[in-house]
Each structure stands twice: as structure tokens, then as C-alpha cells.
């Protein structure tokens, strides 16, 4: 499947105008960067897939969903989403 043949679904920016107090895990930046390197190091995905995957920003999802998780638990969540 080529990137141009992959169906897409575009959502509006869900965080724009978010009415609630936003809590983000304090380990987000570090763990997101570390996990991105881990995913790229797997050599399991082609460049097109990696490009699409990075746009999903699953790290931010995990950090917002689990703002109080330990660093170790956040790493597990990020890597779970990647596989």
C-alpha cells in the first residue's frame, strides 16, 4: 500500500479551545524522543509508515491520558502503541 492509497481521516485540533485544565505527564518530552528512536531502530517500518506514524503523536495521547504515570509506565504505553 502506498501513502497516497491509504485512506485518511482528518480530525479537527481537539486540543484547540480545550475547556478543561490540561495535565500532561512531566516525562513526556524525554520519553517521546526516546521512544521515537526506539521505533526507528526496529527497522520494521518503511519511511512512509514512519512518517504517518509520527503525525499521530501517540506520545502526546499517552501523556494526556496518563498524566501521573511513572516514567517507566509511560515508556511501556508508548511502545505498546507502536507495535
PDB file of N, CA and C in Angstrom:
ATOM      1  N   UNK A   1       0.847  -1.163   0.000  1.00  0.00           N
ATOM      2  CA  UNK A   1       0.000   0.000   0.000  1.00  0.00           C
ATOM      3  C   UNK A   1       0.901   1.237   0.000  1.00  0.00           C
ATOM      4  N   UNK A   2       0.645   2.139  -0.873  1.00  0.00           N
ATOM      5  CA  UNK A   2       1.434   3.370  -0.942  1.00  0.00           C
ATOM      6  C   UNK A   2       0.759   4.449  -0.101  1.00  0.00           C
ATOM      7  N   UNK A   3       1.525   5.457   0.338  1.00  0.00           N
ATOM      8  CA  UNK A   3       0.923   6.520   1.157  1.00  0.00           C
ATOM      9  C   UNK A   3      -0.272   7.192   0.492  1.00  0.00           C
ATOM     10  N   UNK A   4      -0.238   7.338  -0.820  1.00  0.00           N
ATOM     11  CA  UNK A   4      -1.351   8.009  -1.497  1.00  0.00           C
ATOM     12  C   UNK A   4      -2.607   7.134  -1.563  1.00  0.00           C
ATOM     13  N   UNK A   5      -2.456   5.815  -1.387  1.00  0.00           N
ATOM     14  CA  UNK A   5      -3.622   4.938  -1.449  1.00  0.00           C
ATOM     15  C   UNK A   5      -4.193   4.627  -0.064  1.00  0.00           C
ATOM     16  N   UNK A   6      -3.547   5.116   0.982  1.00  0.00           N
ATOM     17  CA  UNK A   6      -4.028   4.875   2.336  1.00  0.00           C
ATOM     18  C   UNK A   6      -5.169   5.846   2.638  1.00  0.00           C
ATOM     19  N   UNK A   7      -6.325   5.326   3.040  1.00  0.00           N
ATOM     20  CA  UNK A   7      -7.435   6.223   3.364  1.00  0.00           C
ATOM     21  C   UNK A   7      -7.069   7.097   4.567  1.00  0.00           C
ATOM     22  N   UNK A   8      -7.527   8.324   4.558  1.00  0.00           N
ATOM     23  CA  UNK A   8      -7.217   9.223   5.668  1.00  0.00           C
ATOM     24  C   UNK A   8      -8.495   9.746   6.301  1.00  0.00           C
ATOM     25  N   UNK A   9      -8.391  10.042   7.548  1.00  0.00           N
ATOM     26  CA  UNK A   9      -9.470  10.647   8.308  1.00  0.00           C
ATOM     27  C   UNK A   9      -8.864  11.833   9.040  1.00  0.00           C
ATOM     28  N   UNK A  10      -9.372  13.012   8.786  1.00  0.00           N
ATOM     29  CA  UNK A  10      -8.835  14.215   9.417  1.00  0.00           C
ATOM     30  C   UNK A  10      -9.783  14.679  10.520  1.00  0.00           C
ATOM     31  N   UNK A  11      -9.212  14.860  11.683  1.00  0.00           N
ATOM     32  CA  UNK A  11      -9.957  15.384  12.818  1.00  0.00           C
ATOM     33  C   UNK A  11      -9.524  16.819  13.057  1.00  0.00           C
ATOM     34  N   UNK A  12     -10.417  17.609  13.579  1.00  0.00           N
ATOM     35  CA  UNK A  12     -10.023  18.966  13.937  1.00  0.00           C
ATOM     36  C   UNK A  12      -9.067  18.887  15.127  1.00  0.00           C
ATOM     37  N   UNK A  13      -8.381  19.970  15.407  1.00  0.00           N
ATOM     38  CA  UNK A  13      -7.450  20.014  16.530  1.00  0.00           C
ATOM     39  C   UNK A  13      -8.258  19.918  17.819  1.00  0.00           C
ATOM     40  N   UNK A  14      -8.231  18.756  18.432  1.00  0.00           N
ATOM     41  CA  UNK A  14      -9.049  18.511  19.614  1.00  0.00           C
ATOM     42  C   UNK A  14      -8.573  19.287  20.837  1.00  0.00           C
ATOM     43  N   UNK A  15      -7.331  19.734  20.823  1.00  0.00           N
ATOM     44  CA  UNK A  15      -6.806  20.476  21.963  1.00  0.00           C
ATOM     45  C   UNK A  15      -7.018  21.977  21.826  1.00  0.00           C
ATOM     46  N   UNK A  16      -7.389  22.420  20.638  1.00  0.00           N
ATOM     47  CA  UNK A  16      -7.638  23.839  20.419  1.00  0.00           C
ATOM     48  C   UNK A  16      -8.945  24.226  21.112  1.00  0.00           C
ATOM     49  N   UNK A  17      -8.864  25.140  22.029  1.00  0.00           N
ATOM     50  CA  UNK A  17     -10.060  25.557  22.745  1.00  0.00           C
ATOM     51  C   UNK A  17     -10.523  24.570  23.798  1.00  0.00           C
ATOM     52  N   UNK A  18      -9.640  23.664  24.212  1.00  0.00           N
ATOM     53  CA  UNK A  18      -9.986  22.660  25.222  1.00  0.00           C
ATOM     54  C   UNK A  18     -10.425  23.380  26.496  1.00  0.00           C
ATOM     55  N   UNK A  19     -11.642  23.133  27.000  1.00  0.00           N
ATOM     56  CA  UNK A  19     -12.162  23.923  28.118  1.00  0.00           C
ATOM     57  C   UNK A  19     -11.658  23.492  29.503  1.00  0.00           C
ATOM     58  N   UNK A  20     -10.966  22.376  29.580  1.00  0.00           N
ATOM     59  CA  UNK A  20     -10.550  21.847  30.877  1.00  0.00           C
ATOM     60  C   UNK A  20      -9.067  22.104  31.118  1.00  0.00           C
ATOM     61  N   UNK A  21      -8.675  22.061  32.375  1.00  0.00           N
ATOM     62  CA  UNK A  21      -7.259  22.184  32.702  1.00  0.00           C
ATOM     63  C   UNK A  21      -6.523  20.998  32.106  1.00  0.00           C
ATOM     64  N   UNK A  22      -5.495  21.283  31.360  1.00  0.00           N
ATOM     65  CA  UNK A  22      -4.752  20.227  30.678  1.00  0.00           C
ATOM     66  C   UNK A  22      -3.582  19.788  31.550  1.00  0.00           C
ATOM     67  N   UNK A  23      -3.548  18.507  31.875  1.00  0.00           N
ATOM     68  CA  UNK A  23      -2.423  17.947  32.621  1.00  0.00           C
ATOM     69  C   UNK A  23      -1.651  17.046  31.678  1.00  0.00           C
ATOM     70  N   UNK A  24      -0.363  17.245  31.611  1.00  0.00           N
ATOM     71  CA  UNK A  24       0.481  16.424  30.755  1.00  0.00           C
ATOM     72  C   UNK A  24       1.569  15.797  31.615  1.00  0.00           C
ATOM     73  N   UNK A  25       1.895  14.577  31.314  1.00  0.00           N
ATOM     74  CA  UNK A  25       2.907  13.865  32.080  1.00  0.00           C
ATOM     75  C   UNK A  25       4.237  14.604  31.997  1.00  0.00           C
ATOM     76  N   UNK A  26       4.904  14.817  33.131  1.00  0.00           N
ATOM     77  CA  UNK A  26       6.165  15.554  33.119  1.00  0.00           C
ATOM     78  C   UNK A  26       7.289  14.840  32.377  1.00  0.00           C
ATOM     79  N   UNK A  27       7.136  13.560  32.095  1.00  0.00           N
ATOM     80  CA  UNK A  27       8.161  12.789  31.387  1.00  0.00           C
ATOM     81  C   UNK A  27       7.941  12.782  29.872  1.00  0.00           C
ATOM     82  N   UNK A  28       6.923  13.485  29.412  1.00  0.00           N
ATOM     83  CA  UNK A  28       6.508  13.422  28.009  1.00  0.00           C
ATOM     84  C   UNK A  28       7.644  13.671  27.020  1.00  0.00           C
ATOM     85  N   UNK A  29       8.314  14.789  27.109  1.00  0.00           N
ATOM     86  CA  UNK A  29       9.332  15.155  26.111  1.00  0.00           C
ATOM     87  C   UNK A  29      10.431  14.101  26.023  1.00  0.00           C
ATOM     88  N   UNK A  30      10.952  13.718  27.171  1.00  0.00           N
ATOM     89  CA  UNK A  30      12.059  12.760  27.214  1.00  0.00           C
ATOM     90  C   UNK A  30      11.642  11.391  26.682  1.00  0.00           C
ATOM     91  N   UNK A  31      10.503  10.903  27.152  1.00  0.00           N
ATOM     92  CA  UNK A  31      10.051   9.566  26.757  1.00  0.00           C
ATOM     93  C   UNK A  31       9.614   9.543  25.292  1.00  0.00           C
ATOM     94  N   UNK A  32       8.998  10.609  24.815  1.00  0.00           N
ATOM     95  CA  UNK A  32       8.579  10.659  23.413  1.00  0.00           C
ATOM     96  C   UNK A  32       9.792  10.586  22.491  1.00  0.00           C
ATOM     97  N   UNK A  33      10.839  11.330  22.807  1.00  0.00           N
ATOM     98  CA  UNK A  33      12.052  11.312  21.980  1.00  0.00           C
ATOM     99  C   UNK A  33      12.725   9.942  22.032  1.00  0.00           C
ATOM    100  N   UNK A  34      12.814   9.387  23.216  1.00  0.00           N
ATOM    101  CA  UNK A  34      13.437   8.074  23.395  1.00  0.00           C
ATOM    102  C   UNK A  34      12.656   6.989  22.654  1.00  0.00           C
ATOM    103  N   UNK A  35      11.351   7.043  22.742  1.00  0.00           N
ATOM    104  CA  UNK A  35      10.512   6.040  22.085  1.00  0.00           C
ATOM    105  C   UNK A  35      10.550   6.176  20.566  1.00  0.00           C
ATOM    106  N   UNK A  36      10.645   7.403  20.063  1.00  0.00           N
ATOM    107  CA  UNK A  36      10.759   7.610  18.614  1.00  0.00           C
ATOM    108  C   UNK A  36      12.037   6.964  18.093  1.00  0.00           C
ATOM    109  N   UNK A  37      13.123   7.119  18.831  1.00  0.00           N
ATOM    110  CA  UNK A  37      14.382   6.471  18.440  1.00  0.00           C
ATOM    111  C   UNK A  37      14.231   4.958  18.472  1.00  0.00           C
ATOM    112  N   UNK A  38      13.540   4.450  19.482  1.00  0.00           N
ATOM    113  CA  UNK A  38      13.342   3.012  19.614  1.00  0.00           C
ATOM    114  C   UNK A  38      12.551   2.473  18.420  1.00  0.00           C
ATOM    115  N   UNK A  39      11.484   3.173  18.044  1.00  0.00           N
ATOM    116  CA  UNK A  39      10.646   2.745  16.926  1.00  0.00           C
ATOM    117  C   UNK A  39      11.449   2.739  15.629  1.00  0.00           C
ATOM    118  N   UNK A  40      12.198   3.809  15.393  1.00  0.00           N
ATOM    119  CA  UNK A  40      13.008   3.890  14.176  1.00  0.00           C
ATOM    120  C   UNK A  40      14.085   2.816  14.161  1.00  0.00           C
ATOM    121  N   UNK A  41      14.597   2.451  15.320  1.00  0.00           N
ATOM    122  CA  UNK A  41      15.639   1.439  15.415  1.00  0.00           C
ATOM    123  C   UNK A  41      15.153   0.026  15.155  1.00  0.00           C
ATOM    124  N   UNK A  42      13.853  -0.179  15.169  1.00  0.00           N
ATOM    125  CA  UNK A  42      13.318  -1.514  14.913  1.00  0.00           C
ATOM    126  C   UNK A  42      13.535  -1.948  13.473  1.00  0.00           C
ATOM    127  N   UNK A  43      13.670  -0.989  12.574  1.00  0.00           N
ATOM    128  CA  UNK A  43      13.811  -1.265  11.138  1.00  0.00           C
ATOM    129  C   UNK A  43      12.693  -2.164  10.614  1.00  0.00           C
ATOM    130  N   UNK A  44      11.531  -2.053  11.213  1.00  0.00           N
ATOM    131  CA  UNK A  44      10.387  -2.862  10.794  1.00  0.00           C
ATOM    132  C   UNK A  44       9.435  -2.106   9.879  1.00  0.00           C
ATOM    133  N   UNK A  45       9.617  -0.797   9.798  1.00  0.00           N
ATOM    134  CA  UNK A  45       8.673   0.031   9.065  1.00  0.00           C
ATOM    135  C   UNK A  45       9.389   0.808   7.971  1.00  0.00           C
ATOM    136  N   UNK A  46       8.698   1.003   6.860  1.00  0.00           N
ATOM    137  CA  UNK A  46       9.289   1.820   5.803  1.00  0.00           C
ATOM    138  C   UNK A  46       9.096   3.299   6.137  1.00  0.00           C
ATOM    139  N   UNK A  47       9.742   4.149   5.365  1.00  0.00           N
ATOM    140  CA  UNK A  47       9.718   5.592   5.630  1.00  0.00           C
ATOM    141  C   UNK A  47       8.299   6.170   5.564  1.00  0.00           C
ATOM    142  N   UNK A  48       7.495   5.675   4.642  1.00  0.00           N
ATOM    143  CA  UNK A  48       6.125   6.183   4.505  1.00  0.00           C
ATOM    144  C   UNK A  48       5.324   5.905   5.775  1.00  0.00           C
ATOM    145  N   UNK A  49       5.446   4.689   6.292  1.00  0.00           N
ATOM    146  CA  UNK A  49       4.719   4.342   7.517  1.00  0.00           C
ATOM    147  C   UNK A  49       5.218   5.173   8.690  1.00  0.00           C
ATOM    148  N   UNK A  50       6.529   5.298   8.824  1.00  0.00           N
ATOM    149  CA  UNK A  50       7.085   6.087   9.926  1.00  0.00           C
ATOM    150  C   UNK A  50       6.599   7.529   9.879  1.00  0.00           C
ATOM    151  N   UNK A  51       6.526   8.087   8.695  1.00  0.00           N
ATOM    152  CA  UNK A  51       6.061   9.464   8.538  1.00  0.00           C
ATOM    153  C   UNK A  51       4.617   9.607   9.025  1.00  0.00           C
ATOM    154  N   UNK A  52       3.778   8.671   8.641  1.00  0.00           N
ATOM    155  CA  UNK A  52       2.377   8.687   9.060  1.00  0.00           C
ATOM    156  C   UNK A  52       2.273   8.457  10.567  1.00  0.00           C
ATOM    157  N   UNK A  53       3.042   7.520  11.065  1.00  0.00           N
ATOM    158  CA  UNK A  53       3.007   7.190  12.486  1.00  0.00           C
ATOM    159  C   UNK A  53       3.389   8.393  13.347  1.00  0.00           C
ATOM    160  N   UNK A  54       4.418   9.118  12.942  1.00  0.00           N
ATOM    161  CA  UNK A  54       4.877  10.282  13.711  1.00  0.00           C
ATOM    162  C   UNK A  54       3.812  11.373  13.777  1.00  0.00           C
ATOM    163  N   UNK A  55       3.033  11.512  12.724  1.00  0.00           N
ATOM    164  CA  UNK A  55       1.983  12.537  12.705  1.00  0.00           C
ATOM    165  C   UNK A  55       0.865  12.229  13.698  1.00  0.00           C
ATOM    166  N   UNK A  56       0.730  10.971  14.090  1.00  0.00           N
ATOM    167  CA  UNK A  56      -0.319  10.588  15.037  1.00  0.00           C
ATOM    168  C   UNK A  56      -0.054  11.121  16.439  1.00  0.00           C
ATOM    169  N   UNK A  57       1.193  11.322  16.775  1.00  0.00           N
ATOM    170  CA  UNK A  57       1.587  11.877  18.075  1.00  0.00           C
ATOM    171  C   UNK A  57       0.987  11.080  19.234  1.00  0.00           C
ATOM    172  N   UNK A  58       1.197   9.770  19.196  1.00  0.00           N
ATOM    173  CA  UNK A  58       0.688   8.903  20.250  1.00  0.00           C
ATOM    174  C   UNK A  58       1.311   9.223  21.605  1.00  0.00           C
ATOM    175  N   UNK A  59       2.524   9.752  21.591  1.00  0.00           N
ATOM    176  CA  UNK A  59       3.163  10.132  22.844  1.00  0.00           C
ATOM    177  C   UNK A  59       2.371  11.184  23.586  1.00  0.00           C
ATOM    178  N   UNK A  60       1.863  12.154  22.862  1.00  0.00           N
ATOM    179  CA  UNK A  60       1.042  13.188  23.487  1.00  0.00           C
ATOM    180  C   UNK A  60      -0.245  12.580  24.033  1.00  0.00           C
ATOM    181  N   UNK A  61      -0.837  11.668  23.291  1.00  0.00           N
ATOM    182  CA  UNK A  61      -2.042  10.981  23.764  1.00  0.00           C
ATOM    183  C   UNK A  61      -1.769  10.289  25.093  1.00  0.00           C
ATOM    184  N   UNK A  62      -0.678   9.551  25.156  1.00  0.00           N
ATOM    185  CA  UNK A  62      -0.334   8.849  26.391  1.00  0.00           C
ATOM    186  C   UNK A  62      -0.073   9.790  27.547  1.00  0.00           C
ATOM    187  N   UNK A  63       0.588  10.896  27.260  1.00  0.00           N
ATOM    188  CA  UNK A  63       0.915  11.862  28.310  1.00  0.00           C
ATOM    189  C   UNK A  63      -0.318  12.587  28.829  1.00  0.00           C
ATOM    190  N   UNK A  64      -1.289  12.789  27.974  1.00  0.00           N
ATOM    191  CA  UNK A  64      -2.543  13.409  28.412  1.00  0.00           C
ATOM    192  C   UNK A  64      -3.449  12.394  29.116  1.00  0.00           C
ATOM    193  N   UNK A  65      -3.441  11.157  28.637  1.00  0.00           N
ATOM    194  CA  UNK A  65      -4.288  10.123  29.232  1.00  0.00           C
ATOM    195  C   UNK A  65      -3.765   9.665  30.591  1.00  0.00           C
ATOM    196  N   UNK A  66      -2.441   9.691  30.749  1.00  0.00           N
ATOM    197  CA  UNK A  66      -1.815   9.222  31.985  1.00  0.00           C
ATOM    198  C   UNK A  66      -0.860  10.279  32.529  1.00  0.00           C
ATOM    199  N   UNK A  67      -1.382  11.404  32.984  1.00  0.00           N
ATOM    200  CA  UNK A  67      -0.508  12.496  33.430  1.00  0.00           C
ATOM    201  C   UNK A  67       0.282  12.175  34.695  1.00  0.00           C
ATOM    202  N   UNK A  68      -0.153  11.193  35.459  1.00  0.00           N
ATOM    203  CA  UNK A  68       0.530  10.860  36.713  1.00  0.00           C
ATOM    204  C   UNK A  68       1.312   9.556  36.641  1.00  0.00           C
ATOM    205  N   UNK A  69       1.408   8.965  35.459  1.00  0.00           N
ATOM    206  CA  UNK A  69       2.129   7.700  35.314  1.00  0.00           C
ATOM    207  C   UNK A  69       3.621   7.910  35.541  1.00  0.00           C
ATOM    208  N   UNK A  70       4.257   6.870  36.025  1.00  0.00           N
ATOM    209  CA  UNK A  70       5.710   6.928  36.194  1.00  0.00           C
ATOM    210  C   UNK A  70       6.367   6.933  34.815  1.00  0.00           C
ATOM    211  N   UNK A  71       7.612   7.300  34.789  1.00  0.00           N
ATOM    212  CA  UNK A  71       8.365   7.305  33.534  1.00  0.00           C
ATOM    213  C   UNK A  71       8.332   5.910  32.902  1.00  0.00           C
ATOM    214  N   UNK A  72       8.546   4.881  33.716  1.00  0.00           N
ATOM    215  CA  UNK A  72       8.589   3.505  33.224  1.00  0.00           C
ATOM    216  C   UNK A  72       7.250   3.089  32.617  1.00  0.00           C
ATOM    217  N   UNK A  73       6.163   3.458  33.261  1.00  0.00           N
ATOM    218  CA  UNK A  73       4.844   3.111  32.723  1.00  0.00           C
ATOM    219  C   UNK A  73       4.557   3.866  31.428  1.00  0.00           C
ATOM    220  N   UNK A  74       5.018   5.089  31.340  1.00  0.00           N
ATOM    221  CA  UNK A  74       4.815   5.863  30.117  1.00  0.00           C
ATOM    222  C   UNK A  74       5.587   5.245  28.950  1.00  0.00           C
ATOM    223  N   UNK A  75       6.795   4.778  29.205  1.00  0.00           N
ATOM    224  CA  UNK A  75       7.584   4.099  28.168  1.00  0.00           C
ATOM    225  C   UNK A  75       6.826   2.875  27.669  1.00  0.00           C
ATOM    226  N   UNK A  76       6.286   2.091  28.574  1.00  0.00           N
ATOM    227  CA  UNK A  76       5.532   0.888  28.194  1.00  0.00           C
ATOM    228  C   UNK A  76       4.336   1.266  27.331  1.00  0.00           C
ATOM    229  N   UNK A  77       3.611   2.299  27.719  1.00  0.00           N
ATOM    230  CA  UNK A  77       2.445   2.728  26.944  1.00  0.00           C
ATOM    231  C   UNK A  77       2.848   3.168  25.544  1.00  0.00           C
ATOM    232  N   UNK A  78       3.884   3.986  25.427  1.00  0.00           N
ATOM    233  CA  UNK A  78       4.342   4.466  24.121  1.00  0.00           C
ATOM    234  C   UNK A  78       4.729   3.299  23.227  1.00  0.00           C
ATOM    235  N   UNK A  79       5.500   2.370  23.787  1.00  0.00           N
ATOM    236  CA  UNK A  79       5.985   1.261  22.972  1.00  0.00           C
ATOM    237  C   UNK A  79       4.867   0.284  22.636  1.00  0.00           C
ATOM    238  N   UNK A  80       3.880   0.168  23.492  1.00  0.00           N
ATOM    239  CA  UNK A  80       2.713  -0.660  23.193  1.00  0.00           C
ATOM    240  C   UNK A  80       1.967  -0.097  21.983  1.00  0.00           C
ATOM    241  N   UNK A  81       1.777   1.208  21.948  1.00  0.00           N
ATOM    242  CA  UNK A  81       1.076   1.825  20.821  1.00  0.00           C
ATOM    243  C   UNK A  81       1.851   1.676  19.518  1.00  0.00           C
ATOM    244  N   UNK A  82       3.153   1.565  19.628  1.00  0.00           N
ATOM    245  CA  UNK A  82       3.991   1.491  18.430  1.00  0.00           C
ATOM    246  C   UNK A  82       3.984   0.110  17.794  1.00  0.00           C
ATOM    247  N   UNK A  83       3.534  -0.877  18.525  1.00  0.00           N
ATOM    248  CA  UNK A  83       3.617  -2.240  17.988  1.00  0.00           C
ATOM    249  C   UNK A  83       2.270  -2.789  17.593  1.00  0.00           C
TER     250      UNK A  83
END
